mmCIF file of C-alpha atoms and ligand atoms in Angstrom:
data_model
loop_
_atom_site.group_PDB
_atom_site.id
_atom_site.type_symbol
_atom_site.label_atom_id
_atom_site.label_comp_id
_atom_site.label_asym_id
_atom_site.label_seq_id
_atom_site.Cartn_x
_atom_site.Cartn_y
_atom_site.Cartn_z
ATOM 1 C CA MET U 197 11.365 7.233 -27.966
ATOM 2 C CA GLY U 198 12.226 6.496 -24.361
ATOM 3 C CA LYS U 199 10.553 4.130 -21.972
ATOM 4 C CA ILE U 200 8.647 4.274 -18.693
ATOM 5 C CA TYR U 201 9.073 1.787 -15.872
ATOM 6 C CA VAL U 202 6.434 1.963 -13.150
ATOM 7 C CA ILE U 203 8.255 0.534 -10.171
ATOM 8 C CA GLY U 204 7.045 -0.724 -6.806
ATOM 9 C CA ILE U 205 9.974 -0.125 -4.456
ATOM 10 C CA GLY U 206 8.550 -2.184 -1.554
ATOM 11 C CA PRO U 207 7.846 -0.810 1.921
ATOM 12 C CA GLY U 208 10.969 1.347 2.258
ATOM 13 C CA ASP U 209 14.049 -0.690 3.132
ATOM 14 C CA PRO U 210 16.142 -1.089 -0.057
ATOM 15 C CA GLU U 211 16.736 -4.731 0.900
ATOM 16 C CA MET U 212 13.022 -5.271 0.375
ATOM 17 C CA MET U 213 13.115 -3.990 -3.207
ATOM 18 C CA THR U 214 13.302 -6.670 -5.902
ATOM 19 C CA GLY U 215 16.460 -7.098 -7.982
ATOM 20 C CA GLU U 216 14.415 -6.299 -11.089
ATOM 21 C CA ALA U 217 13.255 -2.985 -9.578
ATOM 22 C CA GLY U 218 16.844 -2.058 -8.633
ATOM 23 C CA GLU U 219 18.064 -2.881 -12.139
ATOM 24 C CA ALA U 220 15.319 -0.797 -13.776
ATOM 25 C CA LEU U 221 16.076 2.166 -11.479
ATOM 26 C CA ARG U 222 19.776 1.985 -12.360
ATOM 27 C CA SER U 223 18.919 1.955 -16.078
ATOM 28 C CA CYS U 224 16.804 5.134 -15.959
ATOM 29 C CA GLU U 225 17.915 8.745 -16.318
ATOM 30 C CA ILE U 226 14.957 10.291 -14.499
ATOM 31 C CA ILE U 227 13.220 9.099 -11.346
ATOM 32 C CA ALA U 228 9.743 10.519 -10.725
ATOM 33 C CA GLY U 229 7.596 10.105 -7.648
ATOM 34 C CA TYR U 230 5.832 11.430 -4.590
ATOM 35 C CA LYS U 231 8.458 13.249 -2.553
ATOM 36 C CA THR U 232 8.263 10.917 0.473
ATOM 37 C CA TYR U 233 9.258 7.988 -1.774
ATOM 38 C CA THR U 234 11.952 9.744 -3.819
ATOM 39 C CA ASP U 235 13.472 10.792 -0.457
ATOM 40 C CA LEU U 236 13.629 7.111 0.548
ATOM 41 C CA ILE U 237 15.813 6.116 -2.407
ATOM 42 C CA LYS U 238 17.723 9.297 -3.336
ATOM 43 C CA ARG U 239 20.877 8.394 -1.469
ATOM 44 C CA TYR U 240 21.101 5.083 -3.338
ATOM 45 C CA TYR U 241 20.747 6.759 -6.769
ATOM 46 C CA PRO U 242 22.396 10.164 -6.245
ATOM 47 C CA ASP U 243 23.374 10.727 -9.883
ATOM 48 C CA LYS U 244 19.817 10.619 -11.284
ATOM 49 C CA GLU U 245 17.613 13.516 -12.270
ATOM 50 C CA TYR U 246 14.496 13.687 -10.059
ATOM 51 C CA TYR U 247 10.977 14.871 -10.763
ATOM 52 C CA GLU U 248 9.004 14.977 -7.536
ATOM 53 C CA ASN U 249 5.719 16.501 -6.458
ATOM 54 C CA GLY U 250 3.159 16.048 -3.698
ATOM 55 C CA MET U 251 -0.217 14.412 -3.108
ATOM 56 C CA ARG U 252 -2.846 15.427 -5.667
ATOM 57 C CA GLY U 253 -0.048 15.958 -8.198
ATOM 58 C CA GLU U 254 -0.489 12.383 -9.478
ATOM 59 C CA ILE U 255 -1.875 13.110 -12.953
ATOM 60 C CA GLU U 256 0.629 15.882 -13.588
ATOM 61 C CA ARG U 257 3.387 13.447 -12.530
ATOM 62 C CA CYS U 258 2.144 10.860 -15.051
ATOM 63 C CA GLU U 259 1.913 13.444 -17.852
ATOM 64 C CA LYS U 260 5.440 14.600 -17.098
ATOM 65 C CA CYS U 261 6.714 10.990 -17.263
ATOM 66 C CA VAL U 262 5.094 10.490 -20.677
ATOM 67 C CA GLU U 263 6.518 13.806 -21.927
ATOM 68 C CA TYR U 264 10.018 12.795 -20.783
ATOM 69 C CA ALA U 265 9.658 9.389 -22.439
ATOM 70 C CA ILE U 266 8.382 10.896 -25.708
ATOM 71 C CA SER U 267 11.441 13.152 -25.685
ATOM 72 C CA GLY U 268 13.606 10.016 -25.568
ATOM 73 C CA LYS U 269 14.358 9.576 -21.855
ATOM 74 C CA ARG U 270 14.166 6.434 -19.755
ATOM 75 C CA VAL U 271 11.924 7.265 -16.824
ATOM 76 C CA ALA U 272 11.222 5.423 -13.559
ATOM 77 C CA LEU U 273 7.931 6.294 -11.868
ATOM 78 C CA ILE U 274 8.211 4.947 -8.344
ATOM 79 C CA CYS U 275 5.596 3.967 -5.763
ATOM 80 C CA SER U 276 5.825 2.442 -2.312
ATOM 81 C CA GLY U 277 4.929 -1.229 -2.065
ATOM 82 C CA ASP U 278 3.488 -2.387 -5.358
ATOM 83 C CA ALA U 279 2.654 0.127 -8.079
ATOM 84 C CA GLY U 280 -0.548 -1.702 -9.001
ATOM 85 C CA ILE U 281 -2.035 -1.574 -5.476
ATOM 86 C CA TYR U 282 -3.388 1.918 -4.756
ATOM 87 C CA GLY U 283 -0.373 3.074 -6.768
ATOM 88 C CA MET U 284 0.530 4.824 -9.991
ATOM 89 C CA ALA U 285 0.379 1.928 -12.462
ATOM 90 C CA SER U 286 -3.235 2.462 -13.494
ATOM 91 C CA PRO U 287 -3.213 6.292 -13.768
ATOM 92 C CA LEU U 288 0.061 6.118 -15.702
ATOM 93 C CA LEU U 289 -1.405 3.579 -18.153
ATOM 94 C CA GLU U 290 -4.536 5.722 -18.573
ATOM 95 C CA VAL U 291 -2.487 8.887 -19.180
ATOM 96 C CA ALA U 292 -0.117 7.036 -21.542
ATOM 97 C CA ASP U 293 -3.120 5.740 -23.488
ATOM 98 C CA LYS U 294 -4.537 9.267 -23.769
ATOM 99 C CA MET U 295 -1.174 10.630 -24.911
ATOM 100 C CA GLY U 296 -0.650 7.740 -27.361
ATOM 101 C CA PHE U 297 2.426 6.252 -25.661
ATOM 102 C CA ASP U 298 2.925 2.475 -25.403
ATOM 103 C CA ASP U 299 6.352 1.606 -24.057
ATOM 104 C CA VAL U 300 5.504 1.097 -20.391
ATOM 105 C CA GLU U 301 6.675 -1.731 -18.149
ATOM 106 C CA ILE U 302 5.231 -2.391 -14.697
ATOM 107 C CA ILE U 303 7.661 -3.826 -12.151
ATOM 108 C CA PRO U 304 6.032 -5.404 -9.091
ATOM 109 C CA GLY U 305 7.015 -4.716 -5.495
ATOM 110 C CA ILE U 306 6.191 -6.098 -2.053
ATOM 111 C CA THR U 307 2.911 -4.523 -1.020
ATOM 112 C CA ALA U 308 2.261 -3.478 2.600
ATOM 113 C CA ALA U 309 -0.229 -6.354 3.073
ATOM 114 C CA LEU U 310 2.590 -8.832 2.501
ATOM 115 C CA SER U 311 5.455 -7.096 4.309
ATOM 116 C CA GLY U 312 3.124 -6.285 7.219
ATOM 117 C CA ALA U 313 1.762 -9.841 7.364
ATOM 118 C CA ALA U 314 5.296 -11.197 7.660
ATOM 119 C CA GLU U 315 5.921 -8.829 10.610
ATOM 120 C CA LEU U 316 2.828 -10.089 12.428
ATOM 121 C CA GLY U 317 3.181 -13.814 11.709
ATOM 122 C CA ALA U 318 0.935 -15.515 9.168
ATOM 123 C CA PRO U 319 -2.403 -13.668 9.165
ATOM 124 C CA LEU U 320 -3.095 -14.090 5.448
ATOM 125 C CA SER U 321 -2.720 -17.856 5.127
ATOM 126 C CA HIS U 322 -6.311 -18.232 4.005
ATOM 127 C CA ASP U 323 -8.517 -16.140 1.698
ATOM 128 C CA PHE U 324 -8.223 -12.442 2.308
ATOM 129 C CA CYS U 325 -9.239 -9.127 0.925
ATOM 130 C CA VAL U 326 -7.739 -5.654 0.838
ATOM 131 C CA ILE U 327 -9.823 -2.523 1.433
ATOM 132 C CA SER U 328 -8.664 1.084 1.447
ATOM 133 C CA LEU U 329 -10.422 3.398 3.909
ATOM 134 C CA SER U 330 -9.482 6.457 1.844
ATOM 135 C CA ASP U 331 -12.566 8.264 0.599
ATOM 136 C CA LEU U 332 -10.575 10.776 -1.472
ATOM 137 C CA LEU U 333 -11.455 8.954 -4.692
ATOM 138 C CA THR U 334 -14.041 6.427 -3.447
ATOM 139 C CA PRO U 335 -17.405 7.331 -1.864
ATOM 140 C CA TRP U 336 -17.524 6.362 1.828
ATOM 141 C CA ASP U 337 -20.878 4.562 1.270
ATOM 142 C CA LEU U 338 -19.171 2.136 -1.085
ATOM 143 C CA ILE U 339 -16.342 1.539 1.398
ATOM 144 C CA GLU U 340 -18.927 0.737 4.100
ATOM 145 C CA LYS U 341 -20.718 -1.657 1.747
ATOM 146 C CA ARG U 342 -17.467 -3.478 0.975
ATOM 147 C CA LEU U 343 -16.677 -3.785 4.688
ATOM 148 C CA ARG U 344 -20.127 -5.235 5.413
ATOM 149 C CA TYR U 345 -20.019 -7.802 2.607
ATOM 150 C CA THR U 346 -16.454 -8.821 3.407
ATOM 151 C CA ALA U 347 -17.282 -9.344 7.072
ATOM 152 C CA ALA U 348 -20.220 -11.536 6.057
ATOM 153 C CA CYS U 349 -17.986 -14.022 4.222
ATOM 154 C CA ASP U 350 -15.367 -14.504 6.940
ATOM 155 C CA LEU U 351 -12.356 -13.228 4.996
ATOM 156 C CA CYS U 352 -9.231 -11.879 6.645
ATOM 157 C CA ILE U 353 -9.195 -8.156 5.898
ATOM 158 C CA VAL U 354 -6.249 -5.845 5.305
ATOM 159 C CA LEU U 355 -7.023 -2.143 5.665
ATOM 160 C CA TYR U 356 -4.886 0.382 3.789
ATOM 161 C CA ASN U 357 -5.129 4.151 4.409
ATOM 162 C CA PRO U 358 -6.732 3.557 7.826
ATOM 163 C CA SER U 359 -6.505 7.202 8.820
ATOM 164 C CA SER U 360 -5.284 10.666 7.951
ATOM 165 C CA HIS U 361 -5.404 14.178 9.410
ATOM 166 C CA ASN U 362 -8.667 14.895 7.619
ATOM 167 C CA ARG U 363 -10.255 11.529 8.371
ATOM 168 C CA PRO U 364 -9.225 10.550 11.897
ATOM 169 C CA GLY U 365 -12.349 8.480 12.675
ATOM 170 C CA HIS U 366 -12.317 6.071 9.734
ATOM 171 C CA LEU U 367 -10.776 3.098 11.516
ATOM 172 C CA LYS U 368 -13.258 3.406 14.402
ATOM 173 C CA LYS U 369 -16.191 3.551 11.967
ATOM 174 C CA ALA U 370 -14.826 0.545 10.043
ATOM 175 C CA CYS U 371 -14.466 -1.483 13.271
ATOM 176 C CA GLU U 372 -18.025 -0.606 14.292
ATOM 177 C CA ILE U 373 -19.354 -1.866 10.953
ATOM 178 C CA LEU U 374 -17.282 -5.064 11.150
ATOM 179 C CA MET U 375 -18.426 -5.694 14.742
ATOM 180 C CA THR U 376 -22.050 -5.853 13.629
ATOM 181 C CA VAL U 377 -21.027 -9.239 12.163
ATOM 182 C CA LEU U 378 -17.652 -10.244 13.611
ATOM 183 C CA SER U 379 -16.849 -11.186 17.195
ATOM 184 C CA PRO U 380 -15.320 -8.342 19.236
ATOM 185 C CA ASP U 381 -12.595 -10.881 20.145
ATOM 186 C CA THR U 382 -11.479 -11.329 16.508
ATOM 187 C CA ALA U 383 -7.653 -11.340 16.374
ATOM 188 C CA CYS U 384 -6.245 -8.165 14.837
ATOM 189 C CA GLY U 385 -2.946 -6.384 14.445
ATOM 190 C CA TYR U 386 -1.328 -3.425 12.825
ATOM 191 C CA VAL U 387 2.120 -2.454 11.616
ATOM 192 C CA ARG U 388 3.445 1.059 11.222
ATOM 193 C CA ASN U 389 6.385 2.209 9.101
ATOM 194 C CA ILE U 390 7.211 -1.252 7.748
ATOM 195 C CA GLY U 391 10.821 -1.347 6.516
ATOM 196 C CA ARG U 392 11.369 2.249 7.642
ATOM 197 C CA GLU U 393 12.732 3.995 10.690
ATOM 198 C CA GLY U 394 10.464 3.808 13.747
ATOM 199 C CA SER U 395 8.733 0.612 12.667
ATOM 200 C CA GLU U 396 6.274 -0.700 15.253
ATOM 201 C CA LYS U 397 3.555 -3.326 15.502
ATOM 202 C CA LYS U 398 0.760 -4.320 17.826
ATOM 203 C CA LEU U 399 -1.613 -7.248 18.227
ATOM 204 C CA CYS U 400 -5.065 -6.760 19.739
ATOM 205 C CA THR U 401 -8.724 -7.755 19.494
ATOM 206 C CA LEU U 402 -11.230 -6.082 17.176
ATOM 207 C CA SER U 403 -12.899 -4.283 20.115
ATOM 208 C CA GLU U 404 -9.489 -2.949 21.203
ATOM 209 C CA LEU U 405 -8.630 -1.928 17.631
ATOM 210 C CA LEU U 406 -11.720 0.282 17.613
ATOM 211 C CA SER U 407 -10.142 2.712 20.051
ATOM 212 C CA GLU U 408 -6.579 2.591 18.684
ATOM 213 C CA THR U 409 -5.137 5.680 17.018
ATOM 214 C CA VAL U 410 -3.252 4.844 13.839
ATOM 215 C CA ASP U 411 -1.711 7.060 11.194
ATOM 216 C CA MET U 412 -1.412 6.939 7.415
ATOM 217 C CA ALA U 413 1.797 4.917 7.494
ATOM 218 C CA THR U 414 -0.042 2.000 9.135
ATOM 219 C CA THR U 415 -1.540 -1.162 7.683
ATOM 220 C CA VAL U 416 -4.219 -2.941 9.704
ATOM 221 C CA PHE U 417 -4.985 -6.676 9.758
ATOM 222 C CA ILE U 418 -8.284 -8.218 10.870
ATOM 223 C CA GLY U 419 -8.299 -11.987 11.188
ATOM 224 C CA ASN U 420 -11.044 -14.409 10.169
ATOM 225 C CA SER U 421 -13.045 -16.418 12.724
ATOM 226 C CA GLN U 422 -10.213 -19.003 12.947
ATOM 227 C CA THR U 423 -7.301 -16.585 13.382
ATOM 228 C CA GLU U 424 -5.466 -16.857 16.707
ATOM 229 C CA ILE U 425 -2.669 -15.069 18.479
ATOM 230 C CA LYS U 426 -0.020 -17.501 19.731
ATOM 231 C CA ARG U 427 3.376 -16.548 21.197
ATOM 232 C CA GLY U 428 2.924 -13.001 19.960
ATOM 233 C CA ARG U 429 2.130 -14.025 16.385
ATOM 234 C CA MET U 430 -1.086 -13.726 14.428
ATOM 235 C CA ILE U 431 -1.847 -17.102 12.803
ATOM 236 C CA THR U 432 -4.648 -17.885 10.381
ATOM 237 C CA PRO U 433 -4.790 -21.688 10.085
ATOM 238 C CA ARG U 434 -4.815 -23.280 6.666
ATOM 239 C CA GLY U 435 -6.868 -26.139 8.038
ATOM 240 C CA TYR U 436 -4.227 -28.806 8.772
ATOM 241 C CA LYS U 437 -4.754 -30.974 11.904
ATOM 242 C CA ILE U 438 -1.846 -29.986 14.158
HETATM 243 N N1 SAH S 594 1.246 0.933 -3.183
HETATM 244 C C1 SAH S 594 1.306 0.784 -1.739
HETATM 245 C C2 SAH S 594 0.023 1.255 -1.068
HETATM 246 C C3 SAH S 594 -0.203 2.759 -1.183
HETATM 247 S S1 SAH S 594 -1.649 3.271 -0.310
HETATM 248 C C4 SAH S 594 1.603 -0.685 -1.402
HETATM 249 O O1 SAH S 594 1.470 -1.546 -2.283
HETATM 250 O O2 SAH S 594 1.981 -0.960 -0.251
HETATM 251 C C5 SAH S 594 -0.906 3.875 1.177
HETATM 252 C C6 SAH S 594 -1.170 2.937 2.330
HETATM 253 O O3 SAH S 594 -0.341 1.781 2.204
HETATM 254 C C7 SAH S 594 -0.829 3.503 3.690
HETATM 255 O O4 SAH S 594 -1.888 4.305 4.216
HETATM 256 C C8 SAH S 594 -0.616 2.243 4.506
HETATM 257 O O5 SAH S 594 -1.860 1.665 4.869
HETATM 258 C C9 SAH S 594 0.038 1.309 3.480
HETATM 259 N N2 SAH S 594 1.518 1.373 3.566
HETATM 260 C C10 SAH S 594 2.347 1.704 2.553
HETATM 261 N N3 SAH S 594 3.642 1.646 2.948
HETATM 262 C C11 SAH S 594 3.624 1.258 4.253
HETATM 263 C C12 SAH S 594 4.650 1.008 5.224
HETATM 264 N N4 SAH S 594 5.948 1.144 4.932
HETATM 265 N N5 SAH S 594 4.260 0.618 6.473
HETATM 266 C C13 SAH S 594 2.950 0.467 6.775
HETATM 267 N N6 SAH S 594 1.954 0.678 5.895
HETATM 268 C C14 SAH S 594 2.268 1.080 4.659
#
């Protein structure tokens, strides 16, 4: 029997991958993943066999990994950021359970909320919550409900999947819902292509965020009522008297 490592490779830059993830990748014969992510690491592991497919091929990818492992191979299933956050760790574990395979190890990575926060300053220094605006697998009504309840308890909010070709208006709708509770002046920011070529970031208010156009490679940060922008950095105070 082989083994499956589900590996979070971080935002993109190999320097932002953990040593443990690098070691596991080196130890595997096959690397499986969504093509965008296998393309990010291929040049660092040129001698590996690759299994890659596109969006919506997730379950097939997991089944293939389990088949390879049952046939005795060591397989790395890679994801951007952390594999447990909107990643492949849970579908792989569900598929492995169904196929009766146990030898799976999950290797954590730096999720976009953390790498993006570091780019912007210190927006997540108090309680925060992460919400995905993707309604591919989650009903939009539930996403709206989560936004409303989160806004009501003054948490910093990180939005993943803020937009896509099919859903260009999701960020605007989310901002409108949040602004029914939050001040339009709430400090916000977003980071695009963290750790990849063409990385960019912007700080703004919630009312300005509403009319920003962002793409799928962007993570959005909405501060709490105490968050401020100082010297171009987003800072959520911990509460110290300074
Ligand atoms: N497992 C990933 C999240 C996958 S969901 C993680 O832990 O980071 C995909 C969403 O993650 C994107 O729509 C975007 O909001 C965010 N994201 C992933 N990589 C990113 C990057 N390099 N730069 C900015 N946002 C990123």
